[in-house]
Amino acid sequence: MRIGIACWPTYGGSGAVATELGVALADHGHEVHFVSYAPPFRLDAVRRDITFHPVSVSAYPLFRYPPYDLALASRLAEVAEEHRLDLFHVHYAIPHAAAAHLAREMLGDAAPALVVTLHGTDITVVGTDPAYRRTTQFVLDRADGVTSVSRWLAEETVKVFAPQAPIRVVPNFVDLDRFRPACPDGLHDRLAAPGESVLMHVSNFRPVKRIEDVVRVFALVAAVRPCRLVLVGDGPERPRAEEEARRLGVARGVTFLGERDEVESLLPGADVLLLPSESESFGLAALEAMACGVPVVGTRTGGLPELVEDGVSGHLCEVGDYRCMAAFVGGLLADPPRHRALREAARARASLFGRTEAVRRYEECYAEAMGKRRGS
Ligand code: GMT
């Protein structure tokens, strides 16, 4: 098939999933076209079956808000026509699904089928915002297929939007060959001093991630065990994390690594991944850590319980209960045989989320969407 993928190209789960999926689809014989304002951050493959098409938005004095959605719609229509696309697969409903719908209107009978993958805040925050709610409803009803990355997100979507077609749950996936437990020689020593454990957090530092709780957990654990906090990523909450670390007197124990493309070469150096989010529709960072044999300690929220088996491959506490998370981490690090057992269980759990199965499920969804398109 010839597939056009629209996604956010910046650091974030939806762009990561869209990119990894595009590469996996190309490995499976499909021709893939990414359409966005920049190359997706994880797109490092150079191959003839994957093309990137930039969307440029021109400035004009009248435009207080340059209309990216319209530029994206035009570009999607051009790419679909030029490359005879069979299907648009858009990730994150707003504005991608609306732009794809408009592109299809431009293309008439030749329009590709449309599959929309919901990732989380596109429904729970942006989609329910009165400014976008009606548009979100409209595009969900017009798509040939809608998928969500967890059962929880599918249920939330049905509660709010009750879309006309059923939502197919396709959980996120991980490349198990790239994300592996093997810790490269010297990595742990580069991240922490000898004898120190490494607590890691990977995110785009938005308020929903509750970075201050990451720091609070670390401060409590550091009071009883030698350890270091490694923060991977960047975003609006970084100053809050710095402030909290200063306030708790642990600033010197925290390393900010900034945005990194090579998370798979950092995660194996962690002893625990902290993910104390307010809400997490799936938790791709958790899955990637687990694939590297790193237990996840986080919150019982959203789709995380569908991934992390409490007490087996990690531990989940109530949102905001950083004391509960710290108590578990402290206990785990003090008990090496148990820590090893959780590491193994984390990897075993992650192996159920391999990319072959995800590609199969998306292909099924594409076939159904194309059938629906032909019938309409
Ligand atoms: O950051 C993004 O690209 C999207 C973001 C969001 O807020 O919607 O992440 C979501 O999508 C990821 C990939 O499917 C999930 O693993 C994250 O759990 C989810 N984030 C939230 O629900 C907060």
XYZ file of C-alpha atoms and ligand atoms in Angstrom:
399
model
C 0.000 0.000 0.000
C 0.962 3.625 -0.393
C 0.401 5.346 2.954
C 0.582 9.036 3.897
C 1.338 9.649 7.570
C 0.691 13.008 9.254
C 2.055 13.513 12.763
C 3.690 15.988 15.120
C 7.413 15.779 14.397
C 8.649 16.983 17.769
C 9.639 15.064 20.900
C 6.523 13.304 22.104
C 4.897 9.913 22.142
C 2.523 10.370 19.218
C 5.305 11.418 16.831
C 7.518 8.584 18.058
C 4.787 5.993 17.487
C 3.899 7.408 14.045
C 7.538 7.300 12.983
C 8.308 3.844 14.336
C 5.124 2.585 12.681
C 6.042 4.191 9.340
C 9.430 2.470 9.394
C 7.860 -0.865 10.399
C 5.297 -0.540 7.582
C 8.088 0.130 5.071
C 9.893 -2.973 6.395
C 6.668 -4.805 5.626
C 6.687 -3.720 1.974
C 4.558 -0.552 2.093
C 5.519 2.800 0.581
C 5.422 5.473 3.282
C 5.121 9.268 2.963
C 5.512 11.434 6.072
C 3.866 14.853 5.844
C 4.678 17.402 8.547
C 6.423 20.746 9.161
C 9.733 19.009 9.988
C 11.120 15.483 9.676
C 9.825 13.417 12.629
C 12.501 13.316 15.344
C 12.988 9.555 15.248
C 13.134 9.298 11.462
C 16.762 8.411 10.868
C 16.229 5.705 8.245
C 17.488 6.635 4.760
C 15.640 4.444 2.277
C 13.791 4.795 -1.003
C 10.443 3.580 0.328
C 10.185 6.381 2.918
C 9.796 10.012 1.817
C 9.393 13.132 3.907
C 7.233 15.964 2.492
C 7.593 19.286 4.335
C 4.623 21.545 4.985
C 5.524 25.212 4.863
C 3.312 27.874 6.316
C 3.790 31.306 4.856
C 3.597 34.347 7.064
C 1.309 37.211 6.087
C 0.712 40.391 8.086
C -3.005 39.612 8.363
C -2.332 36.237 9.963
C -2.116 36.482 13.703
C -2.252 32.660 13.644
C -0.756 31.267 10.407
C -3.134 28.463 9.290
C -0.928 25.355 9.488
C -3.966 23.085 9.114
C -4.768 24.519 5.691
C -1.178 24.234 4.491
C -1.148 20.623 5.743
C -4.427 19.867 3.934
C -3.040 21.257 0.651
C 0.166 19.263 1.052
C -1.674 16.044 1.899
C -3.829 16.464 -1.211
C -0.759 17.113 -3.400
C 1.132 14.124 -2.019
C -1.921 11.863 -2.350
C -2.365 12.865 -5.981
C 1.291 12.707 -6.964
C 1.988 9.385 -5.230
C -1.451 7.824 -5.683
C -1.858 7.216 -1.960
C -4.270 4.518 -0.840
C -4.620 5.757 2.701
C -3.961 8.639 5.093
C -3.000 7.528 8.584
C -3.012 10.561 10.860
C -1.735 10.571 14.438
C -3.236 12.922 17.045
C -6.682 14.071 15.991
C -6.200 17.839 16.099
C -5.463 19.223 13.572
C -4.315 16.224 11.533
C -7.674 14.500 11.121
C -9.361 17.776 10.154
C -6.641 18.567 7.601
C -6.868 15.051 6.135
C -10.645 15.338 5.892
C -10.284 18.606 3.980
C -7.656 17.052 1.677
C -10.093 14.241 0.911
C -12.778 16.749 0.010
C -10.315 18.303 -2.457
C -9.572 14.926 -4.022
C -13.171 13.763 -4.520
C -13.585 10.187 -5.723
C -9.824 9.638 -5.860
C -9.441 10.380 -2.150
C -7.533 7.891 0.021
C -9.152 6.153 2.986
C -8.628 7.845 6.363
C -7.503 6.214 9.602
C -7.110 8.349 12.742
C -5.049 7.181 15.721
C -5.901 8.811 19.032
C -2.972 9.186 21.419
C -4.279 10.817 24.575
C -4.473 14.549 25.110
C -5.950 14.917 21.617
C -9.090 13.537 23.293
C -8.687 14.189 27.014
C -7.428 17.791 26.831
C -7.503 19.308 23.342
C -10.471 17.401 21.913
C -12.713 18.255 24.855
C -11.700 21.931 24.821
C -14.813 23.815 23.654
C -12.673 25.432 20.945
C -12.031 22.064 19.253
C -14.739 19.740 20.506
C -17.120 20.051 17.596
C -14.340 19.659 15.030
C -13.037 16.585 16.863
C -16.514 15.047 16.858
C -16.950 15.782 13.156
C -13.660 14.238 12.066
C -14.079 11.155 14.258
C -17.440 10.562 12.596
C -16.024 11.068 9.088
C -12.957 8.782 9.393
C -13.021 5.295 7.858
C -11.253 3.908 10.909
C -10.362 5.158 14.390
C -7.794 3.482 16.608
C -6.678 4.241 20.134
C -3.492 3.261 21.921
C -5.219 1.769 24.994
C -8.558 0.412 26.123
C -8.801 3.243 28.618
C -8.487 5.874 25.884
C -11.072 4.095 23.720
C -13.497 4.148 26.657
C -12.830 7.828 27.363
C -13.424 8.644 23.700
C -16.708 6.753 23.627
C -17.856 8.546 26.808
C -17.269 11.963 25.296
C -17.771 11.528 21.560
C -19.592 8.222 21.026
C -18.162 8.046 17.482
C -20.290 6.341 14.838
C -17.742 3.589 14.082
C -16.228 1.322 16.758
C -12.745 2.234 17.971
C -10.090 -0.406 17.429
C -7.512 -0.645 20.230
C -3.973 -1.070 18.923
C -1.603 -0.764 21.882
C 1.695 0.983 21.301
C 4.670 -1.185 20.476
C 8.425 -1.280 20.819
C 11.262 -2.480 18.629
C 12.570 -5.252 20.892
C 15.865 -5.523 18.992
C 16.691 -1.870 19.504
C 15.384 -1.497 23.056
C 17.253 -4.262 24.882
C 18.462 -4.838 28.429
C 22.130 -4.960 27.396
C 23.790 -2.081 29.267
C 26.811 -0.871 27.246
C 30.119 -1.029 29.117
C 30.616 2.005 31.279
C 27.129 3.511 30.746
C 26.085 3.178 34.389
C 29.379 4.743 35.493
C 28.860 7.654 33.125
C 25.383 8.279 34.545
C 26.200 7.871 38.239
C 29.093 7.453 40.665
C 30.134 3.928 41.724
C 27.624 2.523 44.208
C 24.856 4.918 43.183
C 21.575 3.698 41.655
C 20.095 5.514 38.663
C 16.504 6.765 38.798
C 15.471 7.942 35.328
C 12.575 9.933 33.894
C 11.952 10.471 30.163
C 9.314 12.900 28.927
C 8.558 16.206 27.268
C 8.233 17.860 30.706
C 4.645 18.982 30.380
C 2.507 19.614 33.494
C 0.695 16.280 32.997
C 4.001 14.475 33.753
C 4.186 15.889 37.326
C 7.962 16.337 37.205
C 7.947 17.792 40.716
C 6.827 14.349 41.954
C 9.792 12.787 40.138
C 12.073 15.068 42.147
C 10.182 14.372 45.403
C 10.501 10.612 44.940
C 14.195 11.042 44.253
C 14.718 13.218 47.351
C 13.097 10.604 49.605
C 15.071 7.714 48.081
C 18.331 9.703 48.153
C 17.844 10.180 51.894
C 18.185 6.424 52.433
C 20.323 5.182 49.501
C 23.058 6.561 47.269
C 21.371 7.400 43.975
C 21.203 9.883 41.135
C 18.260 11.263 39.161
C 18.726 11.419 35.386
C 16.139 13.503 33.528
C 15.906 12.950 29.773
C 13.889 15.434 27.720
C 12.899 19.049 28.044
C 9.817 21.208 28.179
C 7.879 23.847 30.082
C 8.171 22.160 33.507
C 11.958 22.089 33.623
C 12.205 25.252 35.776
C 9.727 23.713 38.224
C 11.881 20.587 38.492
C 14.995 22.701 39.098
C 13.190 24.739 41.722
C 11.868 21.651 43.534
C 15.333 20.064 43.534
C 16.805 23.253 45.034
C 14.020 23.481 47.601
C 14.600 19.881 48.710
C 18.394 20.306 48.734
C 19.034 17.582 46.115
C 19.938 19.742 43.083
C 23.470 18.346 42.930
C 22.096 14.826 42.581
C 20.079 15.633 39.450
C 21.406 15.471 35.873
C 19.414 17.112 33.091
C 20.426 15.456 29.807
C 18.062 17.515 27.619
C 16.319 16.165 24.536
C 17.979 12.987 23.264
C 17.285 10.915 20.187
C 19.127 7.849 21.461
C 16.938 6.922 24.473
C 17.518 3.243 23.716
C 21.185 3.696 24.581
C 20.384 5.502 27.871
C 17.514 3.444 29.286
C 19.566 0.267 29.892
C 21.656 2.318 32.340
C 18.629 2.972 34.595
C 17.689 0.972 37.674
C 14.129 2.323 37.770
C 12.004 4.528 35.501
C 9.758 7.041 37.280
C 6.481 7.994 35.591
C 4.234 9.742 38.156
C 1.908 11.258 35.515
C -1.432 12.851 36.214
C -2.752 11.014 33.170
C -1.090 8.705 30.666
C -3.134 7.159 27.893
C -0.523 4.455 27.343
C 2.989 5.390 28.532
C 5.347 4.699 25.631
C 8.331 5.744 27.774
C 7.342 3.024 30.259
C 7.145 0.363 27.547
C 10.546 1.343 26.138
C 12.090 1.236 29.601
C 10.544 -2.177 30.295
C 11.920 -3.501 26.998
C 15.344 -2.472 28.340
C 14.660 -4.468 31.504
C 13.890 -1.421 33.659
C 10.993 -1.681 36.149
C 8.535 1.229 36.084
C 7.287 2.994 39.182
C 4.430 5.341 38.402
C 0.771 6.136 38.867
C -2.388 4.078 38.503
C -3.817 6.260 35.801
C -5.137 6.006 32.251
C -3.714 3.094 30.281
C -0.642 2.501 32.491
C -2.280 -0.413 34.366
C -2.788 -2.110 30.977
C 0.994 -2.166 30.620
C 2.605 -2.309 34.063
C 1.553 -5.299 36.186
C 1.544 -3.974 39.694
C 4.184 -5.644 41.864
C 5.422 -7.821 38.974
C 7.047 -5.581 36.364
C 6.828 -2.375 38.374
C 4.572 -0.615 40.850
C 1.697 1.850 40.537
C 0.518 4.289 43.217
C -2.245 6.884 43.343
C -1.569 10.142 41.479
C 0.408 12.494 43.727
C 1.403 9.789 46.225
C 5.157 10.273 45.847
C 5.768 8.728 49.266
C 4.280 5.424 48.066
C 6.488 5.499 44.949
C 9.597 6.361 46.982
C 8.911 3.580 49.501
C 8.669 1.048 46.692
C 11.818 2.270 44.915
C 13.808 2.319 48.177
C 12.695 -1.232 49.021
C 13.427 -2.516 45.541
C 16.938 -1.083 45.359
C 17.731 -2.600 48.754
C 16.734 -6.067 47.536
C 18.907 -7.054 44.508
C 17.275 -10.494 43.897
C 13.814 -8.864 43.786
C 15.138 -6.066 41.594
C 16.524 -8.675 39.165
C 13.164 -10.496 39.130
C 11.325 -7.262 38.300
C 13.858 -6.449 35.579
C 13.211 -9.820 33.938
C 9.447 -9.488 34.327
C 9.562 -6.009 32.776
C 11.360 -7.301 29.678
C 8.990 -10.296 29.447
C 5.951 -8.023 29.671
C 7.362 -5.669 27.014
C 7.909 -8.592 24.635
C 4.113 -8.885 24.374
C 4.129 -5.444 22.693
C 6.354 -6.222 19.698
C 6.097 -4.357 16.415
C 5.099 -7.340 14.208
C 1.776 -7.707 16.008
C 1.141 -3.949 15.903
C 1.803 -3.817 12.145
C -0.558 -6.764 11.643
C -3.314 -5.006 13.567
C -2.835 -1.721 11.712
C -2.858 -3.560 8.373
C -6.158 -5.160 9.343
C -7.529 -1.748 10.183
C -6.262 -0.306 6.858
C -7.941 -3.120 4.899
C -11.221 -2.485 6.697
C -10.966 1.276 6.152
C -10.254 0.851 2.448
C -13.199 -1.523 2.127
C -15.396 1.062 3.814
C -14.061 3.802 1.545
C -14.765 1.770 -1.572
C -18.274 1.005 -0.348
C -19.111 4.650 0.348
O 3.307 13.973 23.297
C 2.701 13.478 22.377
O 3.124 13.326 21.265
C 1.305 13.065 22.592
C 1.091 12.734 23.978
C -0.265 13.202 24.392
O -0.280 13.915 25.364
O -1.243 12.864 23.740
O 1.387 11.428 24.349
C 0.415 10.437 24.329
O 0.718 9.532 23.322
C 1.735 8.583 23.600
C 1.910 7.696 22.378
O 0.750 7.030 22.051
C 1.361 7.789 24.849
O 2.338 6.811 25.111
C 1.256 8.754 26.021
O 0.821 8.031 27.145
C 0.255 9.843 25.714
N 0.352 10.888 26.730
C -0.658 11.169 27.559
O -1.715 10.580 27.553
C -0.407 12.242 28.539
